[in-house]
CSV table of C-alpha atoms and ligand atoms in Angstrom, one decimal:
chain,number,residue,atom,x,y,z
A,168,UNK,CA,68.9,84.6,95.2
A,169,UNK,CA,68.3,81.3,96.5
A,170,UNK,CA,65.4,80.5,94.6
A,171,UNK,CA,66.3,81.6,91.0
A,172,UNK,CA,66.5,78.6,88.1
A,173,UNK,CA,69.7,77.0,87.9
A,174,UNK,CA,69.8,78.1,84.5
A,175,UNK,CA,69.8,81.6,85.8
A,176,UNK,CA,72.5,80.8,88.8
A,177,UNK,CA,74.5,79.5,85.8
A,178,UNK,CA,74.2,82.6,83.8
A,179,UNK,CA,75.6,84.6,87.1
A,180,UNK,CA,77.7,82.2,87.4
A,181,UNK,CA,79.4,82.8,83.8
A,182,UNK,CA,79.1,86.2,84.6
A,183,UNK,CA,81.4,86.0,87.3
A,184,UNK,CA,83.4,83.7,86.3
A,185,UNK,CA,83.7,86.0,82.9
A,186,UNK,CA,84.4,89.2,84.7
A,187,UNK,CA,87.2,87.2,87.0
A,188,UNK,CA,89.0,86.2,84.0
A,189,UNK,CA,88.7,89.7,82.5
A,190,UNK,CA,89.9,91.1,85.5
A,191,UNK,CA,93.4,88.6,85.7
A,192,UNK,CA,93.8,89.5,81.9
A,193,UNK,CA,93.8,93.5,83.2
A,194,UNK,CA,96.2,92.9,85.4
A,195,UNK,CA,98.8,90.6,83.5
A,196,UNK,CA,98.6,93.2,81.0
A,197,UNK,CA,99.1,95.8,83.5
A,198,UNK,CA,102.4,94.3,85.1
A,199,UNK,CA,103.8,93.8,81.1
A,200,UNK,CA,103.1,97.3,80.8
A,201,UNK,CA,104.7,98.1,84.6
A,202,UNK,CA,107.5,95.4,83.3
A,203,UNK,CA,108.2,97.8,80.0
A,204,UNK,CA,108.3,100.9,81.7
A,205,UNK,CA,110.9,100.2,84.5
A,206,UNK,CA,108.3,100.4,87.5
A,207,UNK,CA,109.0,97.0,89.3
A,208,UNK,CA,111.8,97.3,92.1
A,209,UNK,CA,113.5,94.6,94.0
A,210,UNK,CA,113.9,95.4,98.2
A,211,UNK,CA,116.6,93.7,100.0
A,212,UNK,CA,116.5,91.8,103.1
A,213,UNK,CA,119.5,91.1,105.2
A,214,UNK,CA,120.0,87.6,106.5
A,215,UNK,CA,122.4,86.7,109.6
A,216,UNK,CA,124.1,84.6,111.5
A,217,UNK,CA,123.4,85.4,114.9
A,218,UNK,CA,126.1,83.2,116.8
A,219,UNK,CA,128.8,84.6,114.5
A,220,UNK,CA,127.7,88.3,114.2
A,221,UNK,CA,128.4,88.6,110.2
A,222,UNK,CA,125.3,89.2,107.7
A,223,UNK,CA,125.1,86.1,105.2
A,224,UNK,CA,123.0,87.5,102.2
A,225,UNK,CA,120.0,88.8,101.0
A,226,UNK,CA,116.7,88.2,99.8
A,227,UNK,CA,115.7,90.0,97.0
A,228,UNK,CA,111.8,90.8,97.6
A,229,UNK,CA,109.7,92.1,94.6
A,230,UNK,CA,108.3,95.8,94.9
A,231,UNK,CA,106.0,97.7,92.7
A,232,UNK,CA,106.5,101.1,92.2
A,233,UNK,CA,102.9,102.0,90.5
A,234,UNK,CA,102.1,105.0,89.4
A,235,UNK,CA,98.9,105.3,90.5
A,236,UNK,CA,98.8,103.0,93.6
A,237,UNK,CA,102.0,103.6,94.7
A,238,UNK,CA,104.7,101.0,96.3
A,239,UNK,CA,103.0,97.8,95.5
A,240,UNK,CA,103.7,94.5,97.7
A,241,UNK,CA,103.7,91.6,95.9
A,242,UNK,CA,101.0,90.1,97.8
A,243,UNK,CA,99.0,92.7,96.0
A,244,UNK,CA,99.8,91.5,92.2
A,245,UNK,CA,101.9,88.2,92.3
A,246,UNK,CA,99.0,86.1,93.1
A,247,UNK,CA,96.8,87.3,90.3
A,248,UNK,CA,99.6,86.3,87.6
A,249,UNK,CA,100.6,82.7,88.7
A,250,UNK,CA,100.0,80.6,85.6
A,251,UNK,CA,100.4,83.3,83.7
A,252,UNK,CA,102.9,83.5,81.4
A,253,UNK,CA,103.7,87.2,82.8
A,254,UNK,CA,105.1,85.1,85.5
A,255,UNK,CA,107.7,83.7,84.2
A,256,UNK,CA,108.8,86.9,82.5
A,257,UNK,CA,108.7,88.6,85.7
A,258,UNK,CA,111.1,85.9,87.5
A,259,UNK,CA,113.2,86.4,84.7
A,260,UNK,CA,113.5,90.0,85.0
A,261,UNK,CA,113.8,89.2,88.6
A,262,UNK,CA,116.9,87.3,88.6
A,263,UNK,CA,118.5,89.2,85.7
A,264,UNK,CA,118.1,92.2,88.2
A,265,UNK,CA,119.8,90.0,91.6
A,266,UNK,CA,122.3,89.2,89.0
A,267,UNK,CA,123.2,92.9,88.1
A,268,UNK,CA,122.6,94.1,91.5
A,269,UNK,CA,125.2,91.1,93.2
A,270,UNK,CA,127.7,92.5,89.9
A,271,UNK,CA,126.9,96.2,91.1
A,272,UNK,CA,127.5,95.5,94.7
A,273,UNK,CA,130.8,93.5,94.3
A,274,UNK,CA,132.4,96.9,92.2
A,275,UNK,CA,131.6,98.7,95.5
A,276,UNK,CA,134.1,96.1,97.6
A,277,UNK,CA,130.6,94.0,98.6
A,278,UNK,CA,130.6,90.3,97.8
A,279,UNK,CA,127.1,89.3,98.7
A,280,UNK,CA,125.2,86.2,98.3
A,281,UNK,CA,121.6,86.8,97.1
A,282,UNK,CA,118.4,84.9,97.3
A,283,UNK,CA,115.4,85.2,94.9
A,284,UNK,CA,111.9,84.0,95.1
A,285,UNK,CA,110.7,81.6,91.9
A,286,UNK,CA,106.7,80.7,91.7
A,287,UNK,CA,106.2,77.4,90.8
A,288,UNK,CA,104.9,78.0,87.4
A,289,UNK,CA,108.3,79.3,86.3
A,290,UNK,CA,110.0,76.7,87.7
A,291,UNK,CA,108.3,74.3,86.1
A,292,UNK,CA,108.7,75.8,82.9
A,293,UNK,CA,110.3,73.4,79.9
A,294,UNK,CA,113.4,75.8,79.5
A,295,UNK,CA,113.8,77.2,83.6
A,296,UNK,CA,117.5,75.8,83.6
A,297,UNK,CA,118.1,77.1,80.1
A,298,UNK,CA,117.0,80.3,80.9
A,299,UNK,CA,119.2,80.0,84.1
A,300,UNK,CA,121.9,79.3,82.0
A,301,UNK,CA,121.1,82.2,79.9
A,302,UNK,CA,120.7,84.9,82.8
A,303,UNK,CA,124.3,83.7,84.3
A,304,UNK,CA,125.9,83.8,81.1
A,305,UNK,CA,124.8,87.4,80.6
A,306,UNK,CA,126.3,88.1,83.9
A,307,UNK,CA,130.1,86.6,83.4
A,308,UNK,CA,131.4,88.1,86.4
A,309,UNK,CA,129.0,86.8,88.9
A,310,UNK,CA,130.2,83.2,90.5
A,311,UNK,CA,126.4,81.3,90.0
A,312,UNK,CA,127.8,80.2,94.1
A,313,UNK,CA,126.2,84.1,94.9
A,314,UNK,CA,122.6,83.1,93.7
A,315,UNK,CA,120.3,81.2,95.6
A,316,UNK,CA,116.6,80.3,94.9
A,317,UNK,CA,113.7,79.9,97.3
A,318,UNK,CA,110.8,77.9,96.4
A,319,UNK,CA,107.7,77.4,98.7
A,320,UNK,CA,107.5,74.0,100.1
A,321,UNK,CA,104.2,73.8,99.0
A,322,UNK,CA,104.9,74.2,94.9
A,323,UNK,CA,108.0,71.9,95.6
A,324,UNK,CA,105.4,69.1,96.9
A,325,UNK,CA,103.4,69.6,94.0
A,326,UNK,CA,105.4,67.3,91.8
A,327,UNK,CA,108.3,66.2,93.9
A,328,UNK,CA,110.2,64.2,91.2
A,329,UNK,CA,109.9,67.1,88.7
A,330,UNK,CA,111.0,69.9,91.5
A,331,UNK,CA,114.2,67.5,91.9
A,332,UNK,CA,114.9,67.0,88.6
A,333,UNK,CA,115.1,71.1,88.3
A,334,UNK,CA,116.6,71.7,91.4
A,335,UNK,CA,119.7,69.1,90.0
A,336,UNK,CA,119.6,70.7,87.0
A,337,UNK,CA,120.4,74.1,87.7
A,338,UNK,CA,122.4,72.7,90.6
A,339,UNK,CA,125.4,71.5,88.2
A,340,UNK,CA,125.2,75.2,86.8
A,341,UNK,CA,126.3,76.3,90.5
A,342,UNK,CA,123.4,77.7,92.2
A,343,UNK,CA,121.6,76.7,95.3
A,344,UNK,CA,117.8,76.6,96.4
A,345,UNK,CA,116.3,77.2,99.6
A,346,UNK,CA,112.7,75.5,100.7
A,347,UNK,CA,110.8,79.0,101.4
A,348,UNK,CA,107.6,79.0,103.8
A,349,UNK,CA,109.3,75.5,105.3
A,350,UNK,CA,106.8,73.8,107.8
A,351,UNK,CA,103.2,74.9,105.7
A,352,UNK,CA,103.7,72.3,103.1
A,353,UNK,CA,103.5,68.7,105.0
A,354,UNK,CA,106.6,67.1,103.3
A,355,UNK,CA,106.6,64.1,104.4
A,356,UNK,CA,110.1,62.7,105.0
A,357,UNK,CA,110.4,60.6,101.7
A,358,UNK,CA,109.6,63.6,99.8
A,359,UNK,CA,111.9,66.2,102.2
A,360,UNK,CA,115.2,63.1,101.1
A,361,UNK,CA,114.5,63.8,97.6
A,362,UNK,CA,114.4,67.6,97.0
A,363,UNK,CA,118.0,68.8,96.9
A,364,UNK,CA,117.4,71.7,98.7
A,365,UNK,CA,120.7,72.9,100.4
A,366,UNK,CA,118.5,75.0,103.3
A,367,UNK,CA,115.3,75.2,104.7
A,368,UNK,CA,113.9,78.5,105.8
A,369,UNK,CA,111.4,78.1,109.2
A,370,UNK,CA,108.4,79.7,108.1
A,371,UNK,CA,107.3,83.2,109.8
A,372,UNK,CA,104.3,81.7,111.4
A,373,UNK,CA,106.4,79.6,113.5
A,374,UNK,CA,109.1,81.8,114.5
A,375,UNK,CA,106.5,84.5,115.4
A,376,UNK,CA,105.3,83.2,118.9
A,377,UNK,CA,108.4,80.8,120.0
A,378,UNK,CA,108.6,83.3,122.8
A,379,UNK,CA,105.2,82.3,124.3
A,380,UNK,CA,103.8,79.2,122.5
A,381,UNK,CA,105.7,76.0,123.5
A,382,UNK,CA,103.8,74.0,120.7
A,383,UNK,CA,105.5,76.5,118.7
A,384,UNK,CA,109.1,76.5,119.6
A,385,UNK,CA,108.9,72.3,119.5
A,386,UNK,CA,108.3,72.7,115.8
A,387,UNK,CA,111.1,74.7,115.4
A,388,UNK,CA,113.1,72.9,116.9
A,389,UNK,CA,111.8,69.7,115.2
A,390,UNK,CA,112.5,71.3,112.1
A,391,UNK,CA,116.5,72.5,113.3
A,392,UNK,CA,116.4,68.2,114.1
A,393,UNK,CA,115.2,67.5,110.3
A,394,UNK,CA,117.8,69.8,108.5
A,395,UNK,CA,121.0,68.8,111.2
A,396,UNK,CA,120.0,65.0,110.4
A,397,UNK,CA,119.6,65.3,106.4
A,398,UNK,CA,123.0,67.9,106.7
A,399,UNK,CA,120.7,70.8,105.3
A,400,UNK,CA,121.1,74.7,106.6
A,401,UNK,CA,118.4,75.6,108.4
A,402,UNK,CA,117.3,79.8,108.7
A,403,UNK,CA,114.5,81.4,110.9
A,404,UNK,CA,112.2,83.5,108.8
A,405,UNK,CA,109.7,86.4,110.8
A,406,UNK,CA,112.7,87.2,113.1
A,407,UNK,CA,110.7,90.0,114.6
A,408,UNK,CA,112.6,90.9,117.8
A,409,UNK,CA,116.3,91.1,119.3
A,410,UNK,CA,114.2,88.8,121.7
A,411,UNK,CA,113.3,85.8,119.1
A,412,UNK,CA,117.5,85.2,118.9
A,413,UNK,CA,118.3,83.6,122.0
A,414,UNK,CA,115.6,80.4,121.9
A,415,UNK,CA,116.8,79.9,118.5
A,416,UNK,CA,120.2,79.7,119.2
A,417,UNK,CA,119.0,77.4,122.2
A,418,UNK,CA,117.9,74.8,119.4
A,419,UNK,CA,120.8,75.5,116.9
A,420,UNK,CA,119.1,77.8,114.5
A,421,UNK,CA,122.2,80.1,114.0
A,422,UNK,CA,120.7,82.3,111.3
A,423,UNK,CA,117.5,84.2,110.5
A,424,UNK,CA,116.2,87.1,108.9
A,425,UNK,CA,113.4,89.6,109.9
A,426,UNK,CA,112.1,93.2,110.9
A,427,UNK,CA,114.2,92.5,114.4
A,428,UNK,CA,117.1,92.9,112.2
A,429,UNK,CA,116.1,94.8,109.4
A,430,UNK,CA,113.2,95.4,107.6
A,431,UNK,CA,113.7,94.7,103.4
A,432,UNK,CA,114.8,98.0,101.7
A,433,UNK,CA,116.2,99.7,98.6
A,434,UNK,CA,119.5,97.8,96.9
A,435,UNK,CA,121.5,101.2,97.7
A,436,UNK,CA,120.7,101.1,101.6
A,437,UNK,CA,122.0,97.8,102.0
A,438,UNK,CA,125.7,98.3,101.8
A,439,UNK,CA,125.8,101.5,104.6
A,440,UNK,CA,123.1,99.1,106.7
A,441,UNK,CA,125.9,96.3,106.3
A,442,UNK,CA,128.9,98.6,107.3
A,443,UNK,CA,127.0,99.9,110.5
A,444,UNK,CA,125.3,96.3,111.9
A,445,UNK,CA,126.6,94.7,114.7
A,446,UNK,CA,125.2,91.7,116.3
A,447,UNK,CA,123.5,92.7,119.4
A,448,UNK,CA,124.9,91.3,122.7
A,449,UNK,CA,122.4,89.0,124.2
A,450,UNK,CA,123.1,87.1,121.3
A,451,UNK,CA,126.3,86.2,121.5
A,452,UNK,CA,126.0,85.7,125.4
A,453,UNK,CA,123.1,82.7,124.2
A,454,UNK,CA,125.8,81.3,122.2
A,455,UNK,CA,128.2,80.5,124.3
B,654,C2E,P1,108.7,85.1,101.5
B,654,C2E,O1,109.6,84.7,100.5
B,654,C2E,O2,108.4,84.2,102.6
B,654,C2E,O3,109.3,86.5,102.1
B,654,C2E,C1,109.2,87.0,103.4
B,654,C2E,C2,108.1,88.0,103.5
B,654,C2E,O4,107.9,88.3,104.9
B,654,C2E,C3,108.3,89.3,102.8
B,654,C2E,O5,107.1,89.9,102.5
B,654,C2E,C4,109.0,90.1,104.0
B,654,C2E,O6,108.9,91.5,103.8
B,654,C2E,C5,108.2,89.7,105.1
B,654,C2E,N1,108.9,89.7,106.4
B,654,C2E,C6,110.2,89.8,106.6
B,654,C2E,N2,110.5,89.9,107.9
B,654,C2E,C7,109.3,89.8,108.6
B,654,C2E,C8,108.9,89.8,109.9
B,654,C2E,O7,109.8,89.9,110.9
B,654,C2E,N3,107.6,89.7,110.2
B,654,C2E,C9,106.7,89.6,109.2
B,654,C2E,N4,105.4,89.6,109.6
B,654,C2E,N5,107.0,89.6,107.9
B,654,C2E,C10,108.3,89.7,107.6
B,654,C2E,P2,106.8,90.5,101.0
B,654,C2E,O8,108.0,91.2,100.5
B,654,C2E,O9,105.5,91.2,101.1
B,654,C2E,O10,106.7,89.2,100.2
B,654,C2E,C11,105.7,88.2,100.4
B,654,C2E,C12,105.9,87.0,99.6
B,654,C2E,O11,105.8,87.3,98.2
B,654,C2E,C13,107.2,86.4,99.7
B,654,C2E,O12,107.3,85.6,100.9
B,654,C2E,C14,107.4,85.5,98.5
B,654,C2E,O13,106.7,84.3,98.6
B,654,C2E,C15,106.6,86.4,97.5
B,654,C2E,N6,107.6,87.2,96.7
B,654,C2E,C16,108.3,88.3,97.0
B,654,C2E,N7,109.1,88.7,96.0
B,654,C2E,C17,108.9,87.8,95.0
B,654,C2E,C18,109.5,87.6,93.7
B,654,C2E,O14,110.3,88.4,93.2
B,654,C2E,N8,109.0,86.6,93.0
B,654,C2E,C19,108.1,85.7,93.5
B,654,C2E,N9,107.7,84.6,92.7
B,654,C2E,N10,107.6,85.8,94.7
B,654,C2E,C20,108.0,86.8,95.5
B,655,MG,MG1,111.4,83.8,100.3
B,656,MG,MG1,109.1,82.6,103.5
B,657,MG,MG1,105.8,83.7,103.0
């Protein structure tokens, strides 16, 4: 392999590279077709706040119901659309569904803040606060207040001026954004004072080992110092114990989310799940 010409490596080369692009064009034709036939889902996630007991929102987290395959994770299909314009239909579809599903939830008695994950292609498309505008103005009855947006730290750095510049944007139209993955992305602080984000979510690979890593739990709780100092809410991600609580409440993070709490499921489990949680004990005994 090695050895051959470099006019033959470029020939496998092409072929590769040819086969790639024929395989991405499969599958964003795939997910239109999944899109057109009703197949994707949304999961929810509860979020808390552990020193106060009460459940805070959701996160609405993308599932595809194939039928073939079976219950797709994201990881599984997102990744092969970014920069596709699939992507921004599919985040549009997205928040048109946590839209209907907040309306649909509030006729049951349940007023429920929801939080949606945006790629940074769609954000950054010409018209993303138009079609903001757009989505909320379809759903008259939902206060824009009850939709939040995460975006990954690391799109947001990207282009920091052009993140803020959206984030203000849709800000006037009422909603909120969240810095997703928070602690991957290398802000550095200049950046972090520009991006209106109102919260910043502690990735999962930092909450995961706070209980035995020290290195670990000081970035967590560097973090908790970041957002009390620039007056930003601040949320644990990866919450994947009762156990996890307690150092977090140590440092003032008051709220996370995670399979210690509940694991993301189907839009009509989340009401019953909300109506039988309680906080459990040991936390409020850290937060006193
Ligand atoms: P994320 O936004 O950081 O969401 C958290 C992910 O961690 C979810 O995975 C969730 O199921 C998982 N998780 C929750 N609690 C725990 C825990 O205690 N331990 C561990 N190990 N994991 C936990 P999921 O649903 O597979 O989503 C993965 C990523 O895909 C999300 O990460 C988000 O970046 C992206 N994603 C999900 N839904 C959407 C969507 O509708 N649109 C876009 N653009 N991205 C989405
Ligand atoms: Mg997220
Ligand atoms: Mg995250
Ligand atoms: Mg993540």
């Amino acid at each position: 392999m090695a050895k051959q010409s470099g006019r033959n490596r470029f020939a496998l080369f092409d072929t590769e590279l040819e086969q790639r692009m024929r395989t991405l064009h499969q599958i964003a034709a795939s997910v239109e077709k999944g899109l057109a036939d009703g197949e994707f889902r949304l999961f929810y996630q509860p979020k808390v706040n552990m020193r106060l007991g009460t459940v805070i929102g959701a996160e609405a987290l993308i599932r595809w119901q194939h039928p073939e395959e079976g219950l797709l994770l994201p990881a599984s299909f997102l990744p092969y659309i970014e920069g596709n314009p699939m992507a921004s239909r599919l985040g549009q579809w997205v928040l048109g569904e946590a839209l209907s599903q907040i309306r649909q939830w509030a006729t049951q008695g349940l007023q429920l803040s929801v939080s949606v994950n945006i790629s940074s292609h769609h954000l950054q498309d010409a018209d993303f606060t138009e079609q903001l505008a757009n989505l909320l103005d379809a759903h008259p009855d939902v206060p824009a207040e009850r939709l939040e947006i995460e975006i990954l730290e690391t799109s947001a750095m990207e282009d920091v001026e052009k993140t803020a510049r959206i984030i203000r944007a849709s800000s006037v139209l009422g909603v909120s954004f969240a810095l997703d993955d928070f602690g991957t992305g290398n802000a550095s602080l200049t950046d972090f004072r520009r991006l209106p984000a109102q919260t910043l979510k502690i990735d999962k690979s930092f909450v995961r080992d706070i209980l035995e890593d020290p290195e670990d739990l000081a970035i967590v709780k560097s973090i908790v110092a970041l957002a009390n100092s620039f007056e930003r809410q601040v949320i644990a991600e990866g919450l994947e114990s009762i156990a996890h609580g307690a150092p977090l409440l140590g440092l003032g993070c008051d709220c996370a989310q995670g399979y210690g709490i509940a694991h993301p499921m189907p839009a009509d489990a989340i009401p019953p799940w909300i109506a039988n949680w309680t906080a459990p004990a040991e936390w409020l005994q850290a937060s006193r």
